[in-house]
XYZ file of C-alpha atoms in Angstrom:
485
model
C -52.351 -13.164 -0.193
C -48.733 -12.763 0.793
C -46.949 -15.818 2.071
C -49.349 -18.491 3.258
C -47.546 -18.906 6.583
C -46.068 -15.387 6.688
C -48.203 -14.157 9.569
C -46.966 -17.103 11.650
C -43.279 -16.661 10.833
C -42.751 -12.890 10.548
C -43.290 -10.298 13.249
C -44.667 -6.848 12.596
C -41.879 -4.290 12.211
C -42.718 -0.992 13.880
C -41.501 2.314 12.523
C -38.284 3.729 13.892
C -37.604 7.405 14.454
C -34.587 9.655 14.729
C -33.545 10.388 18.320
C -35.591 13.098 20.015
C -32.593 15.391 20.538
C -31.775 15.174 16.831
C -35.254 15.726 15.417
C -36.101 18.647 17.701
C -33.416 20.637 15.901
C -35.335 20.800 12.598
C -38.767 20.665 10.972
C -38.080 17.838 8.509
C -39.623 14.372 8.597
C -37.774 12.058 10.988
C -39.152 8.578 10.307
C -36.470 5.975 9.551
C -38.141 3.696 7.028
C -37.100 0.084 6.396
C -35.691 -1.003 3.038
C -37.764 -2.652 0.317
C -36.732 -6.136 1.394
C -38.088 -5.526 4.883
C -41.281 -4.022 3.452
C -41.746 -7.089 1.249
C -41.496 -9.252 4.372
C -44.201 -7.158 5.987
C -46.374 -7.676 2.927
C -45.865 -11.405 3.366
C -47.762 -11.201 6.675
C -51.031 -10.423 4.853
C -53.335 -13.387 5.450
C -55.622 -15.070 2.959
C -58.406 -14.153 5.381
C -61.294 -14.496 2.930
C -63.027 -11.220 3.785
C -60.542 -8.313 3.806
C -62.022 -6.105 6.528
C -59.045 -3.783 6.033
C -60.695 -2.565 2.830
C -63.941 -1.648 4.578
C -61.946 -0.014 7.376
C -60.233 2.223 4.801
C -62.375 5.216 3.750
C -61.032 5.114 0.159
C -61.435 1.316 0.092
C -57.824 0.672 -0.834
C -57.344 -2.783 -2.360
C -54.897 -3.610 0.391
C -54.464 -7.402 0.068
C -53.595 -7.049 -3.627
C -50.798 -4.541 -3.188
C -49.498 -6.338 -0.112
C -49.162 -9.451 -2.251
C -47.536 -7.552 -5.130
C -44.935 -6.040 -2.800
C -44.232 -9.478 -1.345
C -43.655 -10.727 -4.914
C -41.450 -7.690 -5.693
C -43.832 -6.334 -8.338
C -43.722 -2.743 -7.158
C -44.839 -1.186 -10.437
C -48.142 -3.073 -10.439
C -48.463 -2.292 -6.734
C -48.469 1.476 -7.352
C -51.018 0.998 -10.137
C -53.374 -0.821 -7.761
C -52.750 1.727 -5.005
C -53.478 4.673 -7.297
C -56.694 3.055 -8.501
C -58.378 4.073 -5.239
C -56.148 6.812 -3.802
C -54.833 9.837 -5.710
C -52.303 10.807 -3.042
C -51.044 7.790 -1.051
C -47.927 9.701 0.025
C -50.241 11.983 2.047
C -52.227 9.202 3.700
C -49.093 7.087 4.153
C -47.783 9.833 6.431
C -50.716 11.395 8.276
C -53.569 8.863 8.189
C -54.155 7.124 11.567
C -54.620 3.847 9.642
C -58.111 2.599 10.535
C -57.353 -0.168 8.038
C -54.888 -1.666 10.516
C -57.478 -1.668 13.281
C -59.777 -3.591 10.907
C -57.084 -6.089 9.868
C -58.205 -9.655 10.601
C -54.805 -10.404 12.096
C -55.455 -7.618 14.626
C -58.047 -9.742 16.446
C -55.389 -11.639 18.365
C -52.020 -10.523 16.949
C -50.255 -7.453 15.573
C -51.929 -6.062 12.454
C -50.207 -6.029 9.078
C -48.101 -2.843 8.723
C -50.393 -1.492 6.008
C -49.526 2.183 6.397
C -45.772 1.574 6.131
C -46.270 -0.557 3.025
C -48.474 2.101 1.414
C -45.899 4.811 1.903
C -43.058 2.579 0.715
C -44.917 1.790 -2.523
C -45.572 5.408 -3.481
C -42.172 6.721 -2.390
C -40.406 4.019 -4.414
C -42.668 4.720 -7.394
C -41.705 8.403 -7.346
C -38.049 7.413 -7.019
C -38.306 5.124 -10.049
C -40.112 7.713 -12.180
C -43.270 5.616 -12.526
C -45.607 8.438 -11.508
C -46.240 10.752 -14.429
C -49.000 13.125 -15.568
C -52.074 11.478 -17.083
C -53.607 14.124 -19.348
C -56.860 13.184 -21.075
C -56.795 12.000 -24.661
C -59.435 14.623 -25.433
C -61.434 17.261 -23.578
C -65.219 17.396 -23.407
C -65.605 21.163 -23.396
C -67.130 21.283 -19.899
C -65.685 23.689 -17.330
C -65.634 23.033 -13.576
C -64.544 25.417 -10.803
C -63.215 23.829 -7.609
C -63.051 26.213 -4.640
C -60.571 25.088 -1.986
C -57.344 23.189 -2.659
C -57.164 20.842 0.314
C -57.085 17.073 -0.272
C -60.776 16.959 -1.253
C -60.390 19.725 -3.823
C -57.150 18.293 -5.190
C -58.622 14.798 -5.597
C -61.795 16.110 -7.213
C -59.879 18.364 -9.600
C -57.467 15.630 -10.648
C -60.213 13.098 -11.337
C -62.194 15.575 -13.438
C -59.159 16.819 -15.371
C -58.165 13.277 -16.292
C -61.729 12.702 -17.523
C -61.467 15.605 -19.951
C -62.911 18.526 -17.992
C -61.331 21.963 -17.975
C -60.775 22.470 -14.245
C -59.806 25.661 -12.447
C -58.934 25.341 -8.775
C -59.333 28.486 -6.661
C -57.240 28.889 -3.492
C -57.359 31.914 -1.185
C -53.765 31.441 0.089
C -50.469 31.904 -1.765
C -49.985 28.185 -2.311
C -52.334 25.253 -2.818
C -52.769 22.438 -0.320
C -55.164 23.722 2.306
C -54.507 22.265 5.760
C -52.010 19.833 4.223
C -49.782 22.851 3.663
C -50.763 25.297 6.388
C -52.020 23.040 9.184
C -49.988 19.821 9.251
C -46.423 20.522 10.469
C -43.540 19.861 8.101
C -42.058 17.315 10.488
C -45.120 15.137 9.788
C -45.341 15.833 6.061
C -42.894 17.905 4.043
C -44.530 20.263 1.564
C -42.415 19.214 -1.426
C -44.790 16.244 -1.597
C -47.662 18.623 -2.349
C -45.601 20.631 -4.824
C -44.791 17.659 -7.046
C -48.460 16.621 -7.135
C -49.411 20.166 -8.142
C -46.869 19.991 -10.972
C -48.404 16.697 -12.076
C -51.919 18.169 -12.000
C -50.847 21.262 -13.941
C -49.435 18.978 -16.638
C -52.820 17.232 -16.667
C -54.556 20.534 -17.366
C -55.656 21.798 -13.928
C -55.334 25.580 -13.649
C -54.430 26.799 -10.138
C -55.685 30.255 -9.181
C -53.846 30.974 -5.927
C -54.290 34.169 -3.919
C -57.889 34.161 -5.143
C -60.745 34.213 -2.661
C -64.252 33.491 -3.874
C -67.216 35.372 -2.406
C -67.256 38.056 0.251
C -65.704 41.487 0.017
C -62.845 41.547 -2.450
C -63.335 37.975 -3.675
C -64.353 36.689 -7.074
C -68.127 37.058 -7.289
C -70.038 33.804 -6.952
C -72.265 34.847 -9.852
C -69.184 35.088 -12.071
C -68.242 31.478 -11.346
C -71.778 30.277 -11.966
C -71.821 32.051 -15.319
C -68.388 30.913 -16.504
C -68.438 27.311 -15.312
C -70.802 24.404 -15.906
C -70.415 23.245 -12.290
C -68.896 24.572 -9.079
C -67.440 22.354 -6.331
C -67.135 23.770 -2.808
C -64.260 21.928 -1.125
C -63.116 24.293 1.587
C -62.446 23.193 5.134
C -64.291 23.263 8.430
C -62.675 26.457 9.653
C -64.849 27.665 12.533
C -62.943 26.504 15.634
C -64.632 25.500 18.881
C -64.053 28.324 21.368
C -63.726 28.310 25.158
C -65.931 31.117 26.557
C -64.554 31.372 30.093
C -63.375 34.419 32.087
C -60.093 35.782 30.742
C -60.543 34.410 27.225
C -59.764 37.867 25.838
C -56.248 37.961 27.350
C -53.272 38.185 25.023
C -51.614 34.769 24.758
C -54.803 32.713 24.382
C -55.051 31.577 20.764
C -56.683 29.019 18.539
C -54.310 26.275 17.373
C -54.851 27.318 13.773
C -53.610 30.785 14.569
C -50.385 29.204 15.834
C -49.593 26.247 13.532
C -49.781 27.993 10.128
C -47.274 30.600 11.267
C -44.530 28.030 11.714
C -45.363 26.349 8.411
C -45.050 29.740 6.745
C -41.673 30.335 8.385
C -40.389 26.976 7.161
C -41.635 27.774 3.648
C -40.043 31.214 3.699
C -43.412 32.956 3.551
C -44.224 36.091 5.547
C -46.231 35.836 8.765
C -48.893 38.429 8.125
C -50.067 38.714 11.735
C -48.776 39.247 15.254
C -46.248 36.477 15.787
C -47.258 33.666 18.134
C -44.255 31.682 19.309
C -43.613 29.294 22.195
C -39.945 30.048 22.826
C -39.218 30.210 26.572
C -42.906 30.034 27.511
C -45.084 27.809 29.666
C -47.428 26.399 27.038
C -50.856 24.935 27.759
C -52.510 22.924 24.995
C -56.232 22.322 25.500
C -57.402 19.358 23.435
C -56.051 15.832 23.129
C -56.376 15.162 19.390
C -54.000 15.392 16.448
C -54.108 19.183 16.340
C -53.110 19.358 19.999
C -50.284 16.933 19.315
C -49.078 19.116 16.437
C -49.028 22.101 18.804
C -46.819 20.107 21.190
C -44.322 19.094 18.494
C -44.116 22.641 17.184
C -43.758 24.161 20.670
C -40.954 21.762 21.529
C -39.073 22.722 18.370
C -39.527 26.403 19.178
C -37.977 25.860 22.612
C -40.922 26.077 25.004
C -40.058 26.179 28.704
C -42.782 23.655 29.559
C -45.756 22.069 27.787
C -48.894 20.659 29.406
C -51.717 19.077 27.433
C -55.205 19.073 28.963
C -58.003 16.682 27.998
C -61.620 16.943 29.086
C -62.249 13.202 28.728
C -61.053 10.456 31.054
C -57.822 8.625 30.294
C -58.636 5.657 28.025
C -57.484 2.098 28.786
C -53.959 1.061 27.873
C -55.264 -1.723 25.623
C -58.571 -2.183 23.872
C -60.759 -5.272 24.165
C -59.988 -6.486 20.641
C -62.738 -9.106 20.254
C -65.234 -6.468 21.404
C -64.049 -3.483 19.347
C -62.683 -5.111 16.174
C -62.967 -4.138 13.306
C -63.835 -0.605 14.481
C -61.355 2.078 15.499
C -60.715 1.337 19.190
C -60.618 3.738 22.106
C -57.268 3.176 23.808
C -54.343 5.102 25.246
C -52.062 6.417 22.519
C -48.859 8.448 22.613
C -47.891 10.436 19.523
C -44.317 11.111 18.457
C -44.795 14.746 19.537
C -45.948 13.685 22.992
C -42.906 11.403 23.231
C -40.736 14.465 22.669
C -41.846 15.904 25.984
C -45.016 17.200 27.594
C -47.181 16.733 30.647
C -50.624 15.180 30.086
C -53.646 15.727 32.293
C -56.990 13.924 31.876
C -60.517 14.744 33.092
C -59.751 18.449 33.343
C -62.094 21.395 32.884
C -60.943 24.968 32.358
C -62.507 27.508 34.706
C -60.792 30.635 33.434
C -57.592 32.510 32.622
C -55.781 34.951 34.914
C -53.386 37.672 33.816
C -52.108 41.175 34.307
C -51.555 44.073 31.923
C -53.843 42.281 29.478
C -51.662 39.165 29.119
C -52.360 35.626 30.340
C -50.212 34.342 33.233
C -52.168 31.442 34.728
C -54.957 29.047 33.899
C -57.600 27.996 36.449
C -58.552 24.319 36.277
C -60.587 21.701 38.099
C -60.702 17.914 37.982
C -63.712 16.006 36.727
C -65.339 12.726 37.536
C -67.114 10.840 34.760
C -70.119 8.764 35.798
C -72.749 6.839 33.922
C -76.164 8.496 34.098
C -79.587 6.885 34.269
C -79.824 7.052 30.464
C -76.586 5.064 30.144
C -74.559 8.018 28.874
C -71.375 9.167 30.574
C -71.690 12.534 32.279
C -69.025 14.735 33.824
C -69.176 16.280 37.250
C -66.634 18.610 38.812
C -64.927 17.197 41.884
C -65.453 19.614 44.806
C -62.238 21.162 46.080
C -60.182 19.982 43.104
C -59.434 23.428 41.703
C -55.805 24.221 40.855
C -53.774 26.604 38.729
C -50.923 26.261 36.248
C -48.567 28.916 34.927
C -49.483 29.783 31.373
C -47.728 32.204 29.041
C -49.262 30.713 25.888
C -52.570 28.824 25.695
C -53.479 26.979 22.493
C -57.090 25.924 21.963
C -57.156 22.677 19.963
C -60.689 21.473 20.650
C -61.854 20.799 17.120
C -64.031 22.671 14.657
C -67.746 23.378 14.490
C -68.456 23.897 10.779
C -67.260 25.904 7.762
C -67.349 29.675 7.829
C -70.792 30.772 6.672
C -69.905 34.376 5.931
C -68.662 35.205 2.458
C -68.668 32.330 -0.042
C -71.411 30.158 1.437
C -73.703 33.049 2.271
C -73.221 34.540 -1.193
C -73.989 31.286 -2.986
C -77.008 30.579 -0.752
C -76.546 26.880 0.048
C -78.555 25.142 2.737
C -76.895 23.800 5.898
C -77.430 20.611 7.843
C -78.171 20.505 11.570
C -74.442 20.824 12.385
C -73.908 23.858 10.181
C -72.137 21.997 7.372
C -73.127 22.389 3.718
C -76.171 20.169 3.137
C -76.146 17.851 0.105
C -78.601 15.363 -1.355
C -77.780 12.427 0.882
C -81.210 10.780 0.497
C -80.987 7.401 -1.217
C -77.205 7.332 -0.924
C -74.195 9.543 -0.451
C -74.853 12.586 -2.632
C -72.786 15.692 -3.247
C -75.184 18.178 -4.880
C -76.115 21.168 -2.755
C -79.458 22.963 -2.716
C -78.139 25.318 -5.441
C -78.242 24.154 -9.053
C -74.892 23.015 -10.490
C -73.148 23.513 -7.139
C -71.570 20.547 -5.339
C -69.651 20.177 -2.068
C -67.092 17.725 -0.688
C -64.657 17.279 2.173
C -64.800 18.894 5.601
C -67.106 21.620 4.312
C -69.718 18.922 3.690
C -69.052 16.216 6.289
C -67.423 18.204 9.079
C -63.917 17.948 10.520
C -62.404 14.644 9.477
C -59.315 12.822 8.196
C -57.259 13.437 5.064
C -58.250 9.997 3.774
C -61.947 10.879 4.110
C -61.317 14.124 2.223
C -59.706 12.220 -0.662
C -62.661 9.827 -0.766
C -65.091 12.742 -0.773
C -63.215 14.488 -3.589
C -63.215 11.376 -5.745
C -66.892 10.673 -5.159
C -67.828 14.302 -5.754
C -66.028 14.146 -9.103
C -68.188 11.146 -9.934
C -71.328 13.093 -8.996
C -70.263 16.031 -11.186
C -69.518 13.704 -14.107
C -72.922 12.040 -13.804
C -74.624 15.448 -13.623
C -72.871 16.942 -16.653
C -72.384 13.876 -18.866
C -75.117 11.473 -17.759
C -72.831 8.854 -16.214
C -69.439 8.519 -14.530
C -67.843 6.136 -17.027
C -65.342 8.809 -18.006
C -63.510 8.938 -14.685
C -60.156 7.187 -14.294
C -59.726 4.207 -12.000
């Protein structure tokens, strides 16, 4: 794969970004991507390693060595064909996936991994530029109707696979525009929404009907019974939307919000959509972000662009090591210190911090009470936290954003109306026995994505959508031979 001695001769080329001062002035993407010649050189670094662990590290099992080799040989059209055979939307994953494939790269044991994510994005962007990506409507339909509820990456992937196999698919979305968290959660500076729009146009040409502004279940929504009567199968592909709360004194103060109350507002502003709620904005404020994951990072990038006075990110866990022990952790995703592009743009970071409460006056938050933690290994071998006596301190806080993850999908409305069972974590339970199943406890009803597996990555959602489509095809037609590759 690639050039036999490429990994010895060519160094990994890291992504470059526009200067911080420049990119903070807008909400567009700011990655400066290398040209095709440079990407081909990166493809040349792919080793003939025998067992491509990168493929097992990738949730959609991308055939990475093959398209690395094709790019190296300048056969970009075959490269996009191979890439699309496992991934419906590589332009999404090529921008927002953390690239577990690179952690699993054999070269990553003692060198810099192949730049898989950069190559993936380059392939699909060039394919769009060349006009190689076109609708793939089915040669004939099979007369079966499928309703997909939720238009995030899982719903989109499931709908596209089924439509191309000849199903009449209607995709229901409660918001004005399709895309789920791709559109309303991920900031535009990480992924511009025109990428979603052109995929929707492709899917519409393939026969998918989008029913936006249409909730299903609950008061005012389309009745679940109606869907079950009109469709041969229903796929539940909504998100994990119940956020983890922080029940401490002062939580009720104005200015303490969930991250997903804050982030969608800015995405709506960029899209020219109305903000149908009290505006939450960071301009001129001391912002505290509680949570050290991607959502917290997105809050930082957005707050910086809105002109926050200061930003501090708090993490409950201890600061991870600067470098992982590669022989010990490979090929798994390693725990190590990482700095996102949003964090590079400016913020303070505090580790091993617990929140004691919020202080304010006239009903509005003004300060946050904190304490430092010490993590120690207990008798059972598990790490346990203990507050350090006398370590309490306060920070000024005009806006507090809770970005501590999500518990499970909302049970009220759709899920309660349809009567599905839940697993021990509150997610929609499916027939996992004997393999990875997607049928729920209700006849002809399936589930995929975060609603089924819990909060996860876009690449996992795409995998779930594709596999759920396979399960639906097997259920309705007896096998999954009809699905595209």
